[in-house]
Coordinates of C-alpha atoms in Angstrom, one line a residue:
M1 CA 61.8 123.4 65.3
Q2 CA 61.2 122.3 61.7
K3 CA 63.8 123.5 59.3
E4 CA 64.0 123.5 55.5
I5 CA 66.9 124.2 53.2
I6 CA 66.0 125.7 49.8
I7 CA 68.7 126.1 47.2
N8 CA 68.4 128.1 44.0
A9 CA 71.1 127.6 41.4
T10 CA 71.6 129.9 38.4
S11 CA 74.4 130.1 35.8
N12 CA 76.4 132.6 38.0
Q13 CA 75.0 132.4 41.5
H14 CA 73.9 130.0 44.2
R15 CA 71.4 131.1 46.9
I16 CA 70.9 128.9 50.0
A17 CA 67.9 129.8 52.1
I18 CA 67.3 128.4 55.6
V19 CA 63.6 128.4 56.5
E20 CA 62.5 127.8 60.1
E21 CA 58.8 127.3 60.7
G22 CA 58.0 128.8 57.3
R23 CA 60.1 132.0 57.9
L24 CA 63.4 132.8 56.2
S25 CA 66.1 132.8 59.0
E26 CA 69.4 132.7 57.1
L27 CA 70.5 133.4 53.5
F28 CA 73.9 132.5 51.9
I29 CA 74.9 133.8 48.5
E30 CA 77.8 132.5 46.4
S31 CA 78.6 133.9 43.0
E32 CA 81.4 133.5 40.5
E33 CA 83.0 136.9 41.4
K34 CA 82.5 136.3 45.1
E35 CA 83.3 132.7 45.9
R36 CA 83.3 131.3 49.4
M37 CA 86.8 131.4 50.9
V38 CA 86.4 130.5 54.6
G39 CA 88.2 127.2 55.3
D40 CA 90.6 127.5 52.3
I41 CA 94.2 126.6 53.3
Y42 CA 97.2 128.3 51.6
L43 CA 101.0 128.0 51.6
G44 CA 102.1 131.6 51.7
T45 CA 105.1 133.8 52.6
V46 CA 105.4 136.6 55.1
A47 CA 105.2 139.8 53.0
K48 CA 105.4 142.4 55.8
V49 CA 105.8 142.3 59.6
M50 CA 104.1 145.1 61.7
P51 CA 105.3 144.8 65.3
G52 CA 103.4 148.0 66.2
I53 CA 100.0 146.2 65.6
Q54 CA 101.3 142.7 66.6
A55 CA 100.5 141.4 63.1
S56 CA 101.9 140.5 59.7
F57 CA 100.7 140.4 56.2
I58 CA 100.9 137.1 54.3
D59 CA 101.2 136.8 50.5
I60 CA 98.8 133.9 49.5
G61 CA 98.4 134.9 45.9
L62 CA 95.2 137.1 46.3
D63 CA 94.9 140.7 45.2
Q64 CA 95.3 141.8 48.9
D65 CA 97.7 140.2 51.3
A66 CA 96.1 138.2 54.1
F67 CA 96.1 139.6 57.7
L68 CA 97.6 137.4 60.4
H69 CA 97.4 138.7 64.0
F70 CA 100.0 137.2 66.3
S71 CA 97.2 135.9 68.6
D72 CA 96.1 133.7 65.7
I73 CA 99.4 131.9 65.5
G74 CA 99.0 128.4 67.1
D75 CA 101.4 126.8 69.5
A76 CA 102.5 124.2 67.0
F77 CA 103.8 126.9 64.6
R78 CA 105.5 128.7 67.5
E79 CA 107.4 125.6 68.5
T80 CA 108.5 124.6 65.0
A81 CA 109.5 128.1 64.1
S82 CA 111.3 128.7 67.4
L83 CA 109.3 131.9 68.0
A84 CA 110.0 134.1 71.0
V85 CA 106.8 134.3 72.9
E86 CA 106.6 136.3 76.1
T87 CA 103.0 135.9 77.2
A88 CA 100.7 134.0 79.6
R89 CA 98.0 131.9 78.0
V90 CA 94.5 131.7 79.3
D91 CA 92.9 128.3 78.2
T92 CA 89.3 128.1 77.3
D93 CA 87.0 125.3 78.0
D94 CA 87.3 122.1 75.9
D95 CA 83.7 122.4 74.8
E96 CA 83.6 124.9 72.0
E97 CA 80.4 126.9 71.5
N98 CA 80.2 126.8 67.8
E99 CA 82.2 123.7 67.1
Q100 CA 85.1 125.8 65.8
P101 CA 88.8 125.4 66.7
R102 CA 89.8 127.1 69.8
K103 CA 90.9 130.8 69.5
R104 CA 93.2 131.6 72.3
R105 CA 92.9 134.7 74.4
W106 CA 95.9 136.6 75.7
E107 CA 96.5 138.5 78.9
R108 CA 98.8 140.8 76.9
R109 CA 99.9 140.9 73.3
P110 CA 102.5 138.2 72.5
S111 CA 105.9 139.2 71.2
V112 CA 106.4 137.1 68.0
Q113 CA 109.3 137.2 65.6
L114 CA 108.5 136.5 62.0
Q115 CA 110.8 137.0 59.1
R116 CA 110.0 138.5 55.7
G117 CA 109.9 135.8 53.0
Q118 CA 109.3 133.0 55.6
E119 CA 107.0 130.3 54.3
I120 CA 103.9 129.7 56.4
V121 CA 100.7 127.5 56.2
V122 CA 97.5 129.5 57.0
Q123 CA 93.8 129.1 56.8
I124 CA 91.2 131.7 56.0
F125 CA 88.6 132.2 58.8
K126 CA 87.3 135.6 57.8
E127 CA 86.5 136.7 54.2
P128 CA 87.3 140.2 52.8
V129 CA 85.0 142.8 54.4
G130 CA 84.9 146.2 52.7
S131 CA 88.5 147.4 51.9
K132 CA 90.0 144.8 54.3
G133 CA 91.6 141.6 53.0
V134 CA 91.0 138.1 54.3
R135 CA 92.0 137.2 57.9
V136 CA 94.0 134.0 58.4
S137 CA 95.3 131.8 61.2
T138 CA 97.9 129.1 61.5
E139 CA 95.5 127.0 63.5
V140 CA 94.3 124.8 60.6
S141 CA 91.1 122.7 60.9
L142 CA 89.2 120.5 58.6
P143 CA 85.4 120.3 59.4
G144 CA 83.6 117.1 58.7
R145 CA 80.0 116.0 59.2
F146 CA 80.5 114.8 62.8
I147 CA 83.9 116.1 63.9
V148 CA 86.4 118.9 63.2
L149 CA 90.0 117.6 62.7
M150 CA 92.8 119.8 64.0
P151 CA 96.1 118.6 62.5
F152 CA 98.4 120.8 64.7
E153 CA 96.6 120.2 68.0
D154 CA 96.5 117.3 70.5
T155 CA 93.2 118.2 72.4
I156 CA 89.8 116.6 72.3
G157 CA 86.7 118.9 72.7
V158 CA 83.0 118.3 72.6
S159 CA 80.4 120.8 71.5
R160 CA 78.7 122.7 74.4
K161 CA 75.4 122.1 72.8
I162 CA 75.7 118.4 73.9
T163 CA 74.5 118.8 77.5
N164 CA 74.4 115.2 78.6
F165 CA 77.5 114.6 80.7
R166 CA 77.6 110.8 80.1
E167 CA 77.3 111.3 76.4
K168 CA 80.1 113.9 76.4
R169 CA 82.3 111.5 78.3
R170 CA 81.5 108.6 75.9
L171 CA 82.3 110.7 72.9
R172 CA 85.5 112.0 74.3
K173 CA 86.6 108.5 75.2
L174 CA 85.6 107.2 71.8
A175 CA 87.5 110.0 70.0
R176 CA 90.6 109.3 72.1
S177 CA 90.5 105.6 71.1
I178 CA 90.3 106.2 67.3
L179 CA 92.4 109.4 67.0
P180 CA 95.8 109.1 65.3
P181 CA 98.8 110.6 67.1
G182 CA 99.5 114.2 66.4
F183 CA 95.9 115.2 65.8
G184 CA 93.2 116.9 67.8
V185 CA 89.4 116.9 67.3
I186 CA 86.2 118.7 68.3
I187 CA 83.1 116.5 68.4
R188 CA 80.2 118.3 66.7
T189 CA 76.6 118.5 68.0
V190 CA 75.3 116.1 65.3
A191 CA 77.6 113.4 66.6
E192 CA 75.4 112.9 69.7
G193 CA 74.3 109.3 69.9
K194 CA 76.5 108.2 66.9
D195 CA 78.5 105.0 67.2
E196 CA 82.2 104.3 66.6
E197 CA 81.8 103.2 63.0
V198 CA 80.2 106.5 61.9
L199 CA 82.8 108.7 63.7
R200 CA 85.7 106.6 62.5
A201 CA 84.6 106.9 58.9
D202 CA 84.3 110.6 59.2
L203 CA 87.7 110.9 60.9
Q204 CA 89.5 108.7 58.3
S205 CA 88.1 110.8 55.5
L206 CA 89.4 114.0 57.1
V207 CA 92.8 112.5 57.9
Q208 CA 93.2 111.4 54.3
T209 CA 92.3 114.9 53.1
W210 CA 95.0 116.3 55.4
R211 CA 97.6 113.8 54.2
E212 CA 96.9 115.0 50.6
A213 CA 97.3 118.6 51.7
E214 CA 100.6 117.7 53.4
R215 CA 101.9 116.2 50.1
M216 CA 100.8 119.4 48.3
I217 CA 102.7 121.6 50.9
K218 CA 105.9 119.6 50.4
K219 CA 106.0 119.8 46.6
S220 CA 104.5 123.3 46.1
K221 CA 106.1 126.8 46.1
P222 CA 104.2 129.7 47.7
P223 CA 101.9 131.3 47.1
M224 CA 99.7 128.2 46.5
L225 CA 96.2 127.1 47.4
I226 CA 96.6 123.8 49.3
H227 CA 93.1 122.9 50.1
K228 CA 89.7 124.2 48.9
D229 CA 86.9 123.9 51.3
M230 CA 83.3 123.0 50.1
N231 CA 81.3 125.6 48.3
A232 CA 78.5 127.4 50.1
S233 CA 75.8 124.9 49.1
S234 CA 77.7 121.8 50.2
S235 CA 79.0 123.4 53.4
A236 CA 75.4 124.4 54.3
I237 CA 74.3 120.7 54.0
R238 CA 77.4 119.6 56.0
D239 CA 77.0 122.1 58.8
L240 CA 73.2 122.6 58.9
F241 CA 71.7 119.2 58.0
S242 CA 70.5 117.9 61.3
E243 CA 67.5 116.0 62.8
G244 CA 65.3 119.1 62.5
V245 CA 65.7 119.4 58.7
T246 CA 62.6 118.1 57.1
R247 CA 63.3 119.1 53.5
V248 CA 66.2 120.0 51.2
A249 CA 65.0 121.2 47.9
T250 CA 67.1 122.4 44.9
D251 CA 66.3 123.3 41.3
S252 CA 69.7 122.0 40.1
K253 CA 70.0 118.4 38.9
K254 CA 73.7 118.3 39.5
M255 CA 73.4 119.7 43.0
Y256 CA 70.5 117.3 43.7
R257 CA 72.7 114.3 42.8
D258 CA 75.7 115.6 44.8
I259 CA 73.6 116.3 47.9
R260 CA 71.9 113.0 47.7
A261 CA 75.2 111.1 47.4
Y262 CA 76.6 113.0 50.4
V263 CA 73.6 112.5 52.6
N264 CA 73.4 108.8 51.6
L265 CA 76.9 108.4 53.2
V266 CA 76.4 110.4 56.4
A267 CA 72.7 110.0 57.1
P268 CA 71.1 107.4 54.8
D269 CA 67.8 107.6 56.7
K270 CA 67.4 111.2 55.6
V271 CA 67.8 110.6 51.8
D272 CA 64.1 110.9 51.2
A273 CA 64.2 114.5 52.5
I274 CA 66.2 115.5 49.4
E275 CA 63.9 116.8 46.7
L276 CA 64.6 118.0 43.1
Y277 CA 62.3 120.9 42.3
R278 CA 60.8 120.6 38.8
D279 CA 58.0 123.2 38.7
R280 CA 58.2 126.0 36.1
N281 CA 57.8 128.7 38.7
P282 CA 61.0 129.8 40.4
I283 CA 61.8 127.8 43.5
F284 CA 62.1 130.8 45.8
D285 CA 58.7 132.1 44.6
H286 CA 57.2 128.7 45.3
Y287 CA 58.4 128.5 48.9
G288 CA 57.7 132.2 49.5
V289 CA 61.4 133.0 50.0
E290 CA 61.8 135.7 47.4
K291 CA 59.3 138.1 49.1
Q292 CA 61.1 137.6 52.4
I293 CA 64.5 138.4 50.8
A294 CA 63.0 141.6 49.5
L295 CA 61.8 142.5 53.0
S296 CA 65.2 141.7 54.4
M297 CA 66.8 144.3 52.1
S298 CA 64.4 147.0 53.2
R299 CA 65.7 149.9 55.4
K300 CA 62.3 150.0 57.3
V301 CA 60.9 146.9 58.9
W302 CA 57.3 147.1 60.3
L303 CA 56.3 145.5 63.6
K304 CA 52.8 144.0 64.1
S305 CA 52.0 146.6 66.8
G306 CA 52.4 149.4 64.3
G307 CA 55.9 150.3 65.3
Y308 CA 58.9 149.9 63.0
L309 CA 62.6 149.5 62.8
I310 CA 65.2 151.5 60.8
F311 CA 68.4 149.7 59.8
D312 CA 71.3 152.0 58.8
K313 CA 74.9 151.0 57.9
A314 CA 77.7 153.3 59.1
E315 CA 81.4 152.9 58.3
A316 CA 82.2 150.9 61.5
M317 CA 78.8 149.7 62.7
W318 CA 75.1 149.0 62.1
V319 CA 72.6 151.2 63.8
V320 CA 69.0 150.0 64.5
D321 CA 66.4 152.6 65.5
V322 CA 63.2 151.4 67.3
N323 CA 60.1 153.6 66.8
S324 CA 56.7 153.3 68.3
G325 CA 55.0 154.5 65.1
R326 CA 51.9 155.9 66.9
F327 CA 51.0 158.1 69.8
A328 CA 50.7 156.4 73.3
A329 CA 48.8 158.0 76.2
R330 CA 51.1 159.4 78.8
Q331 CA 49.8 157.1 81.6
E332 CA 50.6 154.0 79.5
Q333 CA 53.8 155.3 77.9
E334 CA 56.2 153.1 80.0
L335 CA 54.1 150.0 79.3
N336 CA 53.7 150.7 75.6
S337 CA 57.4 151.4 75.3
L338 CA 58.2 148.0 77.0
R339 CA 55.8 146.1 74.7
T340 CA 57.2 147.7 71.5
N341 CA 60.8 147.2 72.7
L342 CA 60.1 143.5 73.4
E343 CA 58.5 143.0 70.0
A344 CA 61.4 144.8 68.4
V345 CA 63.9 142.5 70.2
R346 CA 62.4 139.5 68.6
E347 CA 62.4 141.0 65.2
I348 CA 66.0 142.5 65.5
A349 CA 67.4 139.1 66.6
W350 CA 65.8 137.5 63.5
Q351 CA 66.9 140.3 61.2
V352 CA 70.5 140.2 62.4
R353 CA 70.7 136.5 61.5
L354 CA 68.9 136.9 58.2
R355 CA 71.0 139.9 57.1
D356 CA 74.1 138.3 58.6
I357 CA 75.1 141.6 60.2
G358 CA 78.5 141.4 61.9
G359 CA 80.7 143.8 63.9
I360 CA 79.2 146.4 66.2
I361 CA 75.5 146.8 66.3
V362 CA 73.9 149.7 68.3
I363 CA 70.2 149.5 69.0
D364 CA 68.3 152.7 70.0
F365 CA 65.3 151.4 72.0
I366 CA 62.4 153.6 73.0
D367 CA 63.2 155.3 76.3
M368 CA 62.1 153.5 79.5
D369 CA 62.4 154.9 83.0
H370 CA 62.4 151.7 85.1
D371 CA 65.5 149.5 85.5
D372 CA 63.3 146.4 85.7
N373 CA 62.0 147.0 82.2
R374 CA 65.5 147.5 80.8
R375 CA 66.5 144.2 82.3
K376 CA 63.4 142.5 80.7
V377 CA 64.6 143.8 77.3
L378 CA 68.1 142.6 77.9
D379 CA 66.9 139.1 79.1
E380 CA 64.6 138.8 76.0
M381 CA 67.5 139.7 73.6
R382 CA 69.7 137.0 75.3
R383 CA 66.9 134.4 74.8
E384 CA 66.3 135.3 71.2
M385 CA 70.0 135.3 70.3
R386 CA 70.6 131.8 71.6
R387 CA 69.6 130.3 68.2
D388 CA 72.3 132.4 66.5
R389 CA 75.3 130.2 65.4
A390 CA 77.6 133.2 65.3
K391 CA 79.5 134.3 68.4
Y392 CA 78.2 137.4 70.0
T393 CA 78.3 139.6 73.1
I394 CA 75.4 141.6 74.4
L395 CA 75.8 144.6 76.7
P396 CA 73.1 145.9 79.1
L397 CA 71.0 148.9 78.1
S398 CA 72.6 152.3 78.9
D399 CA 70.7 155.2 80.6
F400 CA 69.7 156.4 77.2
C401 CA 68.2 152.9 76.3
L402 CA 71.1 152.1 73.9
M403 CA 72.1 148.4 73.6
Q404 CA 75.5 147.4 72.1
I405 CA 76.0 144.0 70.5
T406 CA 79.1 142.6 68.9
R407 CA 78.6 139.8 66.5
Q408 CA 81.1 137.6 64.7
R409 CA 81.7 138.8 61.2
V410 CA 82.9 136.1 58.8
R411 CA 81.8 137.8 55.5
D412 CA 80.0 140.8 54.2
S413 CA 76.3 141.1 55.2
V414 CA 73.7 139.8 52.8
Q415 CA 72.6 143.3 52.0
I416 CA 76.1 144.4 51.1
S417 CA 76.9 141.2 49.1
M418 CA 73.7 141.7 47.0
S419 CA 74.3 145.4 46.3
E420 CA 76.8 147.9 45.1
V421 CA 77.7 151.5 46.1
C422 CA 75.4 153.9 44.4
P423 CA 77.3 155.6 41.5
T424 CA 75.3 158.8 42.1
C425 CA 75.6 159.4 45.8
H426 CA 78.7 157.2 46.3
G427 CA 77.1 155.5 49.3
T428 CA 76.2 158.6 51.3
G429 CA 72.5 158.4 50.5
F430 CA 72.5 162.1 49.6
V431 CA 73.1 164.1 46.4
Q432 CA 73.8 167.8 46.1
S433 CA 70.7 169.9 46.0
K434 CA 69.8 171.7 42.8
S435 CA 70.0 175.0 44.6
S436 CA 73.6 174.3 45.8
L437 CA 74.6 173.2 42.3
L438 CA 73.1 176.4 40.9
T439 CA 75.3 178.4 43.3
E440 CA 78.3 176.4 42.2
I441 CA 77.5 177.2 38.6
E442 CA 77.2 180.9 39.4
R443 CA 80.5 181.0 41.2
W444 CA 82.1 179.3 38.1
L445 CA 80.5 182.0 35.8
K446 CA 82.0 184.8 38.1
R447 CA 85.5 183.4 37.7
F448 CA 84.9 182.9 33.9
R449 CA 83.8 186.5 33.3
V450 CA 86.8 187.9 35.2
E451 CA 89.4 186.0 33.0
S452 CA 87.6 185.4 29.7
K453 CA 85.9 187.5 27.1
E454 CA 84.0 184.6 25.5
L455 CA 80.2 185.1 25.3
R456 CA 78.9 181.7 24.3
L457 CA 78.8 178.5 26.4
L458 CA 77.3 175.1 26.5
L459 CA 76.1 174.0 30.0
V460 CA 75.9 170.2 30.3
V461 CA 73.8 169.0 33.3
H462 CA 71.5 166.1 34.3
P463 CA 68.0 166.4 32.8
T464 CA 66.5 167.1 36.3
M465 CA 68.8 170.1 36.7
A466 CA 68.1 171.2 33.1
G467 CA 64.4 171.2 34.0
F468 CA 65.1 173.2 37.2
L469 CA 67.1 175.9 35.3
H470 CA 64.3 176.3 32.6
D471 CA 61.5 176.4 35.1
G472 CA 59.6 179.7 35.8
T473 CA 58.2 182.6 33.8
V474 CA 61.6 184.2 33.9
S475 CA 63.8 181.1 34.2
L476 CA 66.9 180.8 36.3
L477 CA 68.9 180.3 33.2
T478 CA 67.7 183.6 31.7
R479 CA 68.6 185.4 35.0
L480 CA 72.1 184.0 34.8
M481 CA 72.6 185.1 31.2
L482 CA 71.4 188.6 31.9
K483 CA 73.5 188.9 35.1
Y484 CA 76.8 187.7 33.6
F485 CA 76.1 188.9 30.0
V486 CA 76.8 185.5 28.5
R487 CA 74.7 183.3 26.1
I488 CA 74.3 179.8 27.6
K489 CA 72.7 176.8 25.9
I490 CA 71.8 173.8 28.1
V491 CA 72.5 170.3 27.0
P492 CA 70.8 167.6 29.1
D493 CA 72.9 164.5 29.7
A494 CA 71.4 161.6 31.7
T495 CA 74.8 159.9 32.2
L496 CA 76.1 162.9 34.1
P497 CA 75.7 162.7 37.9
I498 CA 73.0 164.9 39.3
G499 CA 75.4 167.0 41.4
E500 CA 77.8 167.8 38.6
F501 CA 78.0 170.1 35.5
R502 CA 80.3 170.7 32.6
M503 CA 81.0 173.9 30.7
V504 CA 82.0 173.8 27.1
S505 CA 83.4 176.7 25.1
R506 CA 81.3 177.0 21.9
K507 CA 84.0 179.0 20.2
R508 CA 86.8 176.5 20.8
D509 CA 84.6 173.4 21.2
A510 CA 86.6 172.5 24.3
D511 CA 85.6 171.5 27.9
I512 CA 86.8 174.4 30.1
T513 CA 85.1 173.3 33.4
T514 CA 88.1 172.6 35.5
R515 CA 89.9 175.8 34.4
Y516 CA 87.5 178.0 36.4
L517 CA 86.7 175.8 39.3
S518 CA 87.9 176.9 42.8

């Protein structure tokens, strides 16, 4: 599959688009206020220990303390800190799916003793999501172009995506011969077929980086940033630049020079694939990326068959609703449902990658009566999700044709990172109706007339509400004034939320709204 990496750089934001066969498949966004943090290593202190949830909070100098679950504490730290651990460990395969350091699984939660104020070296592996802070681990790793160095491990792993057994054995033997004592590595997919010289150079660079981090740790006081990982643009080149990449285009001269210098070191035969975009039209417009980004932000996504998908974000999950969009004859209903569902599977798998949706995803497929058809939808989803670099779990369809997917969440989804909570509806998607607000105003007037003898008020409302109150031959405002025997002048205010109002005493020139609220 041909792949292109298109990078748009502005004064305050970098956008990295991964285009596969002409279609946008992944989008990474990095801005000044939301800088990439995954991979950063900190020297911190234990701020709080929470035995009830088997976790602790680490002060690393950010606004929120980092979250460290006891299962993310590596063996090396346990040994050096003499931690009391009462658990049985289940080892995973050496060959890691996504070329990431091994995350251990536990048969039961480990009992770990940490002390408040204790110094600890941690690495961020999950960025802040919503109101939650970063998540960290003591299992530190440094990713390179061909290998991932693990300073506190002594194991050698090979990516599962390298399927040739002889090549795996060659790479493992080669890594063992060049690896310094006290380190572990994972051989990445792009290392397939590479010789000792290439791997040794990558390894030496990573070891040198770690030695510098060690010196920083020894002379620093927590909280302190020890090592800053590459920015989003550089890490995308490091992690995604493979044989299938035919073009890397950027509109930034500095980024062009940096990328070209890096590629010249790790893959000199690919230097010609690096392009500096010089046209006056925006680079994302030229490659058709901007339109695809706009579509990815849409709540409704149309299918070629005439059906459509609805993407909704709840507090704890994403919900995708599959709709046929048109009437199907009863005798063909099962077949049409299957066809629409299979088409929806392909689009959903693509959209999940593009939007970078993480956590729990619930998909409501069109109802199907036959178990064979449900299995076909499940098998199709598994095939389509294979190209996803994130870790995921897919559960079979329920009797109600609901599918549950859990997908690794490292950062906020693209849609959330590009938007803010609506100041009017506060993220609910709804505002109070004008009729309901009118009822609230009338209740306020009832309380006001019971306690006050004033007869003149200013009513401040949004212009749409002002129009609603003035509408009609005998307006609603006139009816209110006659009913409660009070003179009301309406003042439109576009800055006031639609579902709110303010009452001002004209006699005292004072806001008296809260005084007569329930």
